[in-house]
XYZ file of C-alpha atoms in Angstrom:
395
model
C -5.842 -33.844 -9.830
C -6.096 -32.333 -6.354
C -6.364 -28.605 -5.772
C -3.272 -26.779 -4.427
C -3.324 -26.000 -0.732
C -1.984 -23.233 1.491
C 1.689 -23.725 2.289
C 2.518 -20.616 4.318
C 1.375 -17.170 5.501
C 4.032 -14.511 6.082
C 4.086 -10.782 6.775
C 6.564 -7.950 6.284
C 5.961 -4.497 7.736
C 7.115 -1.804 5.314
C 7.750 1.738 6.544
C 6.144 4.124 4.078
C 4.447 7.310 5.220
C 2.594 4.858 7.467
C 3.316 1.249 8.426
C 2.220 -1.137 5.675
C 1.966 -4.782 6.845
C 2.248 -6.776 3.600
C 0.847 -10.331 3.715
C 2.235 -13.076 1.488
C 0.400 -16.367 0.969
C 2.170 -19.204 -0.844
C 0.404 -22.294 -2.179
C 1.722 -25.823 -2.493
C 2.067 -25.340 -6.270
C 4.282 -22.261 -5.827
C 1.654 -19.591 -6.560
C 2.001 -16.467 -4.404
C -0.615 -13.894 -3.459
C -0.217 -10.557 -1.709
C -2.447 -8.499 0.548
C -2.124 -5.625 2.972
C -3.356 -4.975 6.513
C -4.092 -1.718 8.250
C -1.342 -1.076 10.793
C -1.635 -2.261 14.390
C 0.266 -4.121 17.121
C 0.192 -7.901 17.011
C -0.467 -8.397 13.289
C 2.355 -10.915 12.941
C 1.199 -13.014 15.890
C -2.422 -13.077 14.678
C -1.349 -14.190 11.213
C 0.802 -16.966 12.704
C -2.288 -18.290 14.479
C -4.295 -17.981 11.250
C -1.596 -19.898 9.393
C -1.895 -22.762 11.869
C -5.629 -22.928 11.131
C -5.555 -22.751 7.329
C -2.261 -24.415 6.408
C -2.839 -27.429 4.178
C -6.352 -26.339 3.198
C -7.660 -25.353 -0.234
C -8.368 -21.710 -1.081
C -12.056 -21.642 -0.128
C -12.172 -18.060 1.101
C -15.599 -18.038 2.758
C -14.784 -21.219 4.690
C -11.307 -20.043 5.711
C -12.618 -16.698 7.020
C -15.290 -18.410 9.090
C -12.712 -20.868 10.437
C -10.369 -18.074 11.518
C -13.156 -16.038 13.122
C -14.350 -19.081 15.059
C -10.955 -19.878 16.545
C -9.205 -16.510 16.946
C -10.479 -14.468 19.927
C -11.830 -10.922 19.502
C -12.429 -11.366 15.788
C -15.435 -9.030 15.729
C -13.364 -5.848 15.918
C -9.905 -4.414 16.425
C -6.523 -5.525 15.172
C -7.687 -9.085 14.474
C -9.809 -7.652 11.676
C -6.806 -5.722 10.366
C -4.901 -8.999 10.046
C -7.853 -10.869 8.535
C -8.363 -8.088 5.973
C -4.808 -8.357 4.645
C -4.868 -12.141 4.635
C -8.198 -12.196 2.808
C -6.826 -9.990 0.003
C -3.831 -12.305 -0.397
C -6.240 -15.237 -0.665
C -8.246 -13.414 -3.343
C -5.000 -12.750 -5.200
C -4.041 -16.436 -5.301
C -7.649 -17.432 -6.058
C -7.556 -15.138 -9.050
C -4.285 -16.632 -10.201
C -5.709 -20.138 -9.814
C -8.787 -19.305 -11.883
C -7.182 -16.850 -14.312
C -9.663 -14.129 -13.260
C -9.197 -10.633 -11.817
C -10.571 -10.148 -8.306
C -13.396 -7.909 -9.517
C -14.759 -10.802 -11.573
C -14.656 -13.076 -8.532
C -16.625 -10.408 -6.618
C -19.407 -10.397 -9.199
C -18.068 -8.196 -11.972
C -17.371 -4.490 -12.324
C -19.856 -1.701 -12.976
C -17.168 0.899 -13.795
C -14.003 0.628 -15.871
C -11.982 3.071 -13.771
C -12.200 4.223 -10.157
C -11.823 7.874 -9.038
C -9.110 8.731 -6.503
C -8.969 11.725 -4.160
C -5.691 13.247 -3.010
C -5.216 13.810 0.719
C -3.099 16.969 0.851
C -3.038 17.714 4.610
C -1.599 21.248 4.348
C 1.573 22.927 3.159
C 3.622 20.201 4.850
C 3.612 16.451 4.372
C 2.561 13.775 6.852
C 5.679 11.687 7.411
C 4.973 10.514 10.946
C 7.939 10.659 13.326
C 7.712 9.166 16.775
C 3.947 9.453 16.766
C 3.993 13.191 16.018
C 1.817 14.504 13.217
C 2.440 17.275 10.740
C 0.911 20.119 12.785
C 3.514 19.444 15.463
C 6.385 18.924 13.049
C 5.607 21.785 10.705
C 4.244 24.340 13.151
C 1.110 26.464 12.992
C 2.567 28.998 10.576
C 3.161 26.340 7.926
C 0.097 24.253 8.699
C -2.397 27.099 8.205
C -0.663 29.165 5.533
C -3.224 29.610 2.770
C -0.561 30.004 0.085
C 0.754 26.536 0.943
C -2.732 25.078 0.699
C -3.308 26.686 -2.676
C 0.051 25.410 -3.927
C -0.830 21.874 -2.864
C -4.281 22.082 -4.436
C -2.853 23.215 -7.750
C -0.261 20.443 -7.633
C -3.021 17.843 -7.285
C -5.081 19.486 -10.013
C -2.063 19.306 -12.308
C -1.966 15.547 -11.680
C -5.563 15.220 -12.812
C -7.344 14.838 -9.457
C -10.966 16.005 -9.301
C -11.208 15.572 -5.519
C -8.817 16.931 -2.861
C -8.873 16.792 0.948
C -7.423 18.957 3.713
C -7.372 18.689 7.523
C -8.765 21.034 10.193
C -6.638 19.824 13.112
C -6.219 22.240 16.003
C -2.519 22.902 16.773
C -1.713 21.784 20.309
C -0.212 25.148 21.232
C -3.704 26.630 20.812
C -5.296 24.069 23.172
C -5.521 24.042 26.957
C -4.707 20.318 26.919
C -4.110 17.891 24.062
C -7.400 16.171 24.921
C -9.723 19.156 24.361
C -12.722 18.744 22.063
C -14.813 21.852 22.748
C -13.610 25.107 21.141
C -14.990 28.603 20.697
C -15.326 30.584 17.496
C -11.731 31.848 17.704
C -10.493 28.321 17.003
C -13.358 27.453 14.649
C -12.604 30.493 12.467
C -8.854 29.819 12.589
C -8.919 26.180 11.431
C -11.340 26.969 8.596
C -9.701 30.246 7.543
C -7.701 28.763 4.640
C -10.625 27.132 2.836
C -11.977 30.313 1.286
C -8.596 31.013 -0.295
C -8.438 27.515 -1.730
C -11.970 27.748 -3.136
C -11.205 31.108 -4.769
C -8.044 29.654 -6.318
C -9.449 26.359 -7.645
C -12.976 27.649 -8.382
C -15.181 24.606 -8.976
C -12.685 22.638 -11.039
C -12.208 20.272 -8.073
C -14.277 19.230 -5.076
C -12.875 19.909 -1.608
C -13.214 17.475 1.300
C -12.339 18.334 4.918
C -11.171 15.887 7.616
C -11.852 16.517 11.315
C -10.002 13.433 12.661
C -12.728 12.840 15.337
C -11.354 15.880 17.193
C -14.439 17.870 18.192
C -17.428 17.971 20.504
C -20.878 17.956 18.937
C -21.441 21.761 19.221
C -17.934 22.546 17.908
C -18.350 20.136 15.002
C -21.642 21.793 14.056
C -20.034 25.238 14.237
C -17.197 24.079 11.959
C -19.696 22.549 9.528
C -21.516 25.884 9.277
C -18.257 27.610 8.388
C -17.435 24.922 5.822
C -20.815 25.420 4.159
C -19.716 28.892 3.028
C -17.188 27.238 0.719
C -19.346 24.421 -0.677
C -17.173 21.577 0.596
C -18.015 18.089 -0.628
C -17.917 16.536 2.846
C -16.875 17.040 6.468
C -15.235 13.799 7.574
C -15.109 12.323 11.092
C -16.279 15.406 13.017
C -16.743 13.589 16.363
C -15.383 10.353 17.881
C -16.781 7.248 16.155
C -18.012 5.263 19.153
C -21.248 7.208 19.696
C -23.376 6.820 16.565
C -26.137 8.978 18.073
C -23.704 11.875 18.471
C -22.608 11.487 14.853
C -26.264 11.480 13.839
C -26.880 14.726 15.732
C -24.023 16.394 13.868
C -25.267 15.015 10.561
C -28.823 16.294 11.148
C -27.603 19.814 12.038
C -24.756 20.068 9.545
C -25.338 22.046 6.342
C -22.635 19.999 4.589
C -22.542 16.206 4.060
C -20.956 14.108 6.825
C -18.628 11.222 5.949
C -17.405 8.652 8.463
C -16.584 4.985 8.991
C -12.839 4.379 8.781
C -12.650 3.246 12.417
C -15.647 0.926 12.271
C -15.475 -2.847 11.852
C -17.594 -5.323 9.941
C -21.175 -5.126 8.805
C -22.511 -5.086 12.364
C -21.059 -1.655 13.178
C -21.907 -0.187 9.778
C -25.452 -1.462 10.102
C -26.073 0.851 13.053
C -24.419 3.800 11.300
C -26.490 3.310 8.139
C -29.821 2.401 9.740
C -29.666 5.378 12.107
C -28.912 7.634 9.119
C -25.863 9.024 10.932
C -23.777 9.627 7.793
C -24.382 11.027 4.327
C -21.416 9.084 2.936
C -19.812 5.983 4.465
C -16.014 5.906 4.382
C -14.777 2.419 5.410
C -11.167 1.273 5.536
C -11.122 -2.085 3.715
C -7.717 -3.008 5.165
C -9.263 -2.703 8.626
C -12.961 -3.587 8.504
C -12.642 -7.277 7.618
C -11.834 -7.504 3.919
C -13.347 -7.346 0.455
C -16.308 -9.637 1.142
C -17.228 -7.557 4.178
C -16.984 -4.391 2.082
C -19.394 -5.882 -0.446
C -21.917 -6.676 2.287
C -21.665 -3.137 3.663
C -22.036 -1.624 0.191
C -25.198 -3.642 -0.442
C -26.749 -2.343 2.790
C -25.684 1.243 2.025
C -27.339 0.960 -1.384
C -30.661 0.114 0.264
C -30.479 3.451 2.132
C -29.125 5.429 -0.878
C -25.880 6.133 0.969
C -22.831 6.546 -1.296
C -19.543 4.779 -0.522
C -15.996 6.160 -0.463
C -12.916 4.278 0.776
C -10.383 5.463 3.342
C -6.935 4.338 2.229
C -3.447 4.903 3.681
C -2.051 1.825 1.949
C 0.748 0.957 -0.426
C -0.246 0.114 -4.026
C -1.076 -3.440 -2.858
C -3.890 -2.378 -0.517
C -4.905 0.411 -2.869
C -5.394 -1.980 -5.780
C -7.438 -4.320 -3.581
C -9.692 -1.338 -2.852
C -9.942 -0.600 -6.579
C -11.192 -4.119 -7.324
C -14.024 -3.944 -4.807
C -14.815 -0.283 -5.627
C -15.237 -1.171 -9.291
C -18.126 -3.471 -8.300
C -20.005 -0.844 -6.193
C -22.766 1.107 -7.907
C -22.882 4.383 -5.963
C -19.181 5.005 -5.369
C -17.360 8.329 -4.863
C -13.579 7.862 -4.658
C -10.656 6.057 -3.015
C -8.238 8.078 -0.909
C -4.580 8.405 -1.898
C -2.397 9.343 1.035
C 1.102 9.332 -0.474
C 1.581 12.417 -2.616
C 4.725 13.165 -0.547
C 6.248 9.692 -0.956
C 8.199 9.452 -4.237
C 8.816 5.686 -4.018
C 5.161 4.755 -3.428
C 4.753 3.598 -7.070
C 7.903 1.469 -6.816
C 6.203 -0.910 -4.377
C 4.716 -2.780 -7.343
C 6.461 -3.912 -10.510
C 3.895 -2.130 -12.664
C 4.896 1.312 -11.331
C 2.447 4.179 -10.861
C -1.116 2.860 -10.939
C -2.827 6.277 -10.680
C -3.361 8.028 -14.004
C -5.043 11.452 -14.186
C -6.827 10.923 -10.875
C -8.122 7.419 -11.655
C -7.043 3.791 -11.263
C -8.096 1.193 -13.814
C -8.314 -2.416 -12.592
C -6.448 -4.652 -15.002
C -7.827 -7.807 -16.628
C -4.904 -9.774 -15.240
C -5.492 -12.600 -12.715
C -5.834 -11.642 -9.053
C -4.835 -8.133 -8.016
C -3.270 -7.444 -11.383
C -0.117 -6.043 -9.757
C 2.893 -7.782 -8.223
C 4.777 -6.676 -5.132
C 8.311 -5.490 -5.786
C 9.872 -7.439 -2.940
C 13.233 -5.702 -3.359
C 11.662 -2.300 -2.599
C 9.560 -3.717 0.234
C 12.648 -5.263 1.852
C 14.637 -2.081 1.408
C 12.051 -0.230 3.484
C 11.262 -3.003 5.983
C 10.636 -1.878 9.534
C 12.369 -4.939 10.997
C 15.087 -6.563 8.928
C 14.647 -9.643 11.116
C 11.314 -10.273 9.342
C 12.947 -10.292 5.905
C 14.389 -13.816 5.994
C 11.102 -15.243 7.191
C 9.162 -13.267 4.538
C 11.392 -14.547 1.754
C 11.012 -18.117 3.016
């Protein structure tokens, strides 16, 4: 009896707190698999080209990925990798359903039964993006750097069982000469780190605190901020400088008294190789929905292990992308935590039929075939960015 083949590849962009491009692969025998891409323009068009290449072929994931990369231009970086990442997860999902195995077994087997999650708390306001504006613009400086709001958010996450929490140190635009500034004096450095002491006093050492710089600073400013953060024993300082210059990141890492985490804007093993070999990060923080997929994440994790560099995963996904991250994270030896970016989005759990997958700050990969969760298409359609995509997505 012949193996089932790929019948179609479709995508539906769901508007959560970010855009979630959900990929749906259907096989000739009716099996369906789901994946998720990191957001970006042109995802739908790239996946249409990928469908042309793989339609009618069996689910041989390594072969299909190589085929797509050979025939789709610019597949080494950028939005093409976003699309490939989501498609690859959907292929793993159907492969698991074909074999009766969870994805973690297909990736070599798990080394942990549950995966830690850290809560991204931003500040006293949420991060529902509107017209490209972020929370510091929407909420205003008074809300964004009000220590009581930070403490309230921290305690909320602690009450949900999280052992890791993260806040931002974005500079409000009204305090900048232009929106493109990166170099700041101690007035700004002290201001954007002023809330952390209050949070540390409130939570003691019951949770670890991470800080995100969003690539916003020059090398000297990043080092100055890191020295302030060291007073409060933060777990990491994430993305202190732009990601393109690995040598600059290395300089910050060598002079920083707190660990440096980075990697969410890098693609594939080739870019992580330079980051790891140059010892430019204490913790790598890839985005699996962007970097090229689960196989690529495994390759990167193996290299990181050779240099004793722990792995964490950046994640702004729905439960579909999040669960894909859980499967690969469960197979990584030195792993810290997966990000959860949706504490302000009450319907986030409704995106899958299983409901809330985070329990007491952890996610447990299920022994079910594939991802172990099923997309709730009704909820996805209800929140679709473009209702014109719905008919095509449903087939």
